[in-house]
Short mmCIF file of C-alpha atoms in Angstrom, two decimals:
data_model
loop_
_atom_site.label_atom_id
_atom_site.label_comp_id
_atom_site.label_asym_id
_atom_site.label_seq_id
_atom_site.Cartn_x
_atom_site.Cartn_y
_atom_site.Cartn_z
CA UNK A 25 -0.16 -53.17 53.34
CA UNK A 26 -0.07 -49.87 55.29
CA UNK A 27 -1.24 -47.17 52.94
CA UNK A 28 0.75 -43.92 52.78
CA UNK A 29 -0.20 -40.62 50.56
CA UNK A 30 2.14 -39.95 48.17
CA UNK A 31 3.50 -36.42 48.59
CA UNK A 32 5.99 -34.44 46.28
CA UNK A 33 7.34 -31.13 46.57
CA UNK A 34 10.52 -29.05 45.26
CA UNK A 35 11.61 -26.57 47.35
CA UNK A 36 14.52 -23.92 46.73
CA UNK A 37 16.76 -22.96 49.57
CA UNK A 38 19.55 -20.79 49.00
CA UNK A 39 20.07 -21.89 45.25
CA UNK A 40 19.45 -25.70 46.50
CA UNK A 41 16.97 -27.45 44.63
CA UNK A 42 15.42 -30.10 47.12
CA UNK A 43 12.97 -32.97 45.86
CA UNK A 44 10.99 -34.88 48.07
CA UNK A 45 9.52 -38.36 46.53
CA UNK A 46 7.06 -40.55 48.78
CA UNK A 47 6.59 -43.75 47.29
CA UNK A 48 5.53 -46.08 49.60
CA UNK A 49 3.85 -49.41 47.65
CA UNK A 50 6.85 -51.22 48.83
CA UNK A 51 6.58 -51.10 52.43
CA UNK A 52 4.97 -54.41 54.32
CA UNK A 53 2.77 -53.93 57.39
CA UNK A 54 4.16 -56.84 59.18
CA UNK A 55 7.92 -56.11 59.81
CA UNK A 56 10.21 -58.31 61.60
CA UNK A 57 11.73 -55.95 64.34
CA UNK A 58 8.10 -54.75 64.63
CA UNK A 59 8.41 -51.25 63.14
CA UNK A 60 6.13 -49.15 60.66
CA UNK A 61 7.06 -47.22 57.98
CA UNK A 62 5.30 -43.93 58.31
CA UNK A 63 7.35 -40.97 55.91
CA UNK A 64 9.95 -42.55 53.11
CA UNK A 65 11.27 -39.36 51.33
CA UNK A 66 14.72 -38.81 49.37
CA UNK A 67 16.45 -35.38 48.57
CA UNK A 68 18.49 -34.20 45.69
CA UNK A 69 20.13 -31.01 46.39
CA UNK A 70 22.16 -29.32 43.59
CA UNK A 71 24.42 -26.32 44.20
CA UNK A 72 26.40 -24.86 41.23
CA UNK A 73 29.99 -23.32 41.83
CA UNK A 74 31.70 -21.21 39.27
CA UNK A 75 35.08 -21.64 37.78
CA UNK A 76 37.77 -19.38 39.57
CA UNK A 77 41.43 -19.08 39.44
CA UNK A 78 43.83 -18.00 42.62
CA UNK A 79 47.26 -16.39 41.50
CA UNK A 80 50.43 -16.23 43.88
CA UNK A 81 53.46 -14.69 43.59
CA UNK A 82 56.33 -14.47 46.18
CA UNK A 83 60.06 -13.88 46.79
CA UNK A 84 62.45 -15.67 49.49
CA UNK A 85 65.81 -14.22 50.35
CA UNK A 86 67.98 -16.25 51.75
CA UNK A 87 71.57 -14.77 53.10
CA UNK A 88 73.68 -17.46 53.64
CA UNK A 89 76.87 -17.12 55.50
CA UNK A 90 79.13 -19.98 54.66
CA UNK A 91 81.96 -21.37 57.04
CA UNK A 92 83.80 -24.38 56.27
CA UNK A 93 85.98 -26.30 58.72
CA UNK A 94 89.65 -27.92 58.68
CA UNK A 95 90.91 -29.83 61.67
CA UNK A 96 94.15 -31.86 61.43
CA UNK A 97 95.51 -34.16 63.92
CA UNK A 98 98.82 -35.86 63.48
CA UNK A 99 99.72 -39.02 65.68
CA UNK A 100 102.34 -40.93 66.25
CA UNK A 101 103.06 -44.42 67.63
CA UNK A 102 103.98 -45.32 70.62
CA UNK A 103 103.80 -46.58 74.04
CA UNK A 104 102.52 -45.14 76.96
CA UNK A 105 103.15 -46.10 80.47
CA UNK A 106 100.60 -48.10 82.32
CA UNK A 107 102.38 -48.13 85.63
CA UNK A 108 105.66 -48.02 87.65
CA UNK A 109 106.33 -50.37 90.54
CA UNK A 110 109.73 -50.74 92.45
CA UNK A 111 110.11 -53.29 95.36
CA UNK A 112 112.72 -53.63 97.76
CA UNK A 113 113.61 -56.77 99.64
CA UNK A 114 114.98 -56.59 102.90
CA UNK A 115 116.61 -60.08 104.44
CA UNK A 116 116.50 -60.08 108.29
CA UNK A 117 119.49 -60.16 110.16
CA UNK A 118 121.32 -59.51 107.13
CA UNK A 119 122.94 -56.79 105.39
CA UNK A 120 121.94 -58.09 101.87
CA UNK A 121 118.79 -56.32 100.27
CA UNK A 122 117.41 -56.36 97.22
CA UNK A 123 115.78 -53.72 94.85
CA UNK A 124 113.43 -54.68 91.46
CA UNK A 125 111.78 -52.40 89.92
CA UNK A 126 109.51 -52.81 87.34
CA UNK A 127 107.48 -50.24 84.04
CA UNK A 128 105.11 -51.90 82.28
CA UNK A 129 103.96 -49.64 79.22
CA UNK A 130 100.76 -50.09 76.40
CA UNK A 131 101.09 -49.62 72.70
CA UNK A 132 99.15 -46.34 71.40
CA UNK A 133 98.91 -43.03 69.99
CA UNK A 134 101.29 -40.13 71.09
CA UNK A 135 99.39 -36.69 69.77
CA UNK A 136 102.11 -35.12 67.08
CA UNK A 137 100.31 -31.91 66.27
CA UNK A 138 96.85 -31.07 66.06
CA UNK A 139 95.29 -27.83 64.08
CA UNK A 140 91.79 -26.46 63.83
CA UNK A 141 91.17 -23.95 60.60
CA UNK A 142 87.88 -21.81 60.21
CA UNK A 143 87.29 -20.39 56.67
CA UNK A 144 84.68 -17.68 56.74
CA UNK A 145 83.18 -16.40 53.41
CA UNK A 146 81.70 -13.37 52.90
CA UNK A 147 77.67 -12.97 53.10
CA UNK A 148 75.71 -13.35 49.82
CA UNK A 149 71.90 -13.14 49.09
CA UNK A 150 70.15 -15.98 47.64
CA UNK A 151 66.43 -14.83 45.93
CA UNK A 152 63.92 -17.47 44.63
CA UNK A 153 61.15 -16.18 43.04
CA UNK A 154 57.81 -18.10 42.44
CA UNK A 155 54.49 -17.53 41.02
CA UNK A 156 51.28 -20.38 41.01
CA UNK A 157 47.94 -20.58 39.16
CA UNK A 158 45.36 -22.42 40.55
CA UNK A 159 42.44 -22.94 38.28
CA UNK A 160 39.51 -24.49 39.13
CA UNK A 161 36.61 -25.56 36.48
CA UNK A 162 32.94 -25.09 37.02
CA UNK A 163 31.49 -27.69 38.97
CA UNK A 164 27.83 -28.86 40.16
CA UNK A 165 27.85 -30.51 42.95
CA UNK A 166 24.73 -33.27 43.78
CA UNK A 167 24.08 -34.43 47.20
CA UNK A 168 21.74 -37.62 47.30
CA UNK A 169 19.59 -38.36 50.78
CA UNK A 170 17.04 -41.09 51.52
CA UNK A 171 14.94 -41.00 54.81
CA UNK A 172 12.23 -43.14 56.27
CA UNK A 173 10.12 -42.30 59.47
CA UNK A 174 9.28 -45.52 61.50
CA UNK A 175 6.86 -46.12 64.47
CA UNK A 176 7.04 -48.92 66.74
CA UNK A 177 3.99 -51.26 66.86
CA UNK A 178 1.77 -51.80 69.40
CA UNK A 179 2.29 -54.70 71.24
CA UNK A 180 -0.04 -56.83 73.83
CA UNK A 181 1.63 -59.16 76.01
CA UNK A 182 -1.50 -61.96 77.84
CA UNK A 183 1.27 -63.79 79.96
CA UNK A 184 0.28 -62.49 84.02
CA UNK A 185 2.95 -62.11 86.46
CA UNK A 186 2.16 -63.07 89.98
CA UNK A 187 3.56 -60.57 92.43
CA UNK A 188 3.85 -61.65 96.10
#
């Protein structure tokens, strides 16, 4: 059993109360990892806060400037043109020739009439006004802390390694 004076003492540091308590009866000589308790001590500190209470108050403005949009498009059906092709066919050493020509054309859309309308209002302020209370209620707060000091034992080793 490794024997260890008991020491207490309160100390105040900036309206901290800190208590030191040294009880070491628990504390075996033999350890496995070899180490010895030398200083066990815990700490209690204490530091009081007082109620308090934050007030706000603000205004936003907002000026909003509202547009709204219109756009029409009117469409017909139709068909379009893909491509025009016209062949001729000539015969040799003859005086007939022949002529073909050919459209070919896709179904769509044909554009009718297409409009694009911009309503401007006039300006106009929005205000919000807002006011908070924070409150907060007294508090003490407690911080708990447990230490212990070790040294490492001293150990002998008998094994002797030949050097050549």
């Amino acid at each position: 059993m490794v024997q260890i004076k008991l020491q207490r003492k309160i100390e105040v540091i900036r309206q901290e109360v800190c208590e030191y308590d040294l009880e070491p009866e628990d504390f075996e000589e033999e350890l496995e990892n070899g180490m010895i308790p030398t200083q066990y001590s815990e700490t209690t500190t204490i530091i009081p806060r007082p109620a308090y209470e934050v007030y706000s108050h603000g205004c936003r403005l907002n000026i909003i400037d509202e547009q709204r949009f219109k756009e029409e498009v009117q469409v017909r059906p139709g068909i379009r043109q893909k491509y025009f092709n016209t062949t001729s066919y000539i015969y040799p050493e003859s005086s007939r020739r022949r002529y073909k020509s050919s459209i070919q054309f896709i179904p769509g859309l044909k554009t009718k009439h297409y409009t694009s309308t911009v309503y401007t209002f006039p300006k106009w302020a929005q205000r919000t006004y807002s006011s908070a209370v924070k409150h907060r209620d007294a508090e003490t707060l407690k911080w708990y802390k447990c230490s212990v000091q070790m040294e490492a034992k001293d150990f002998v080793s008998i094994k002797l390694i030949q050097v050549s």
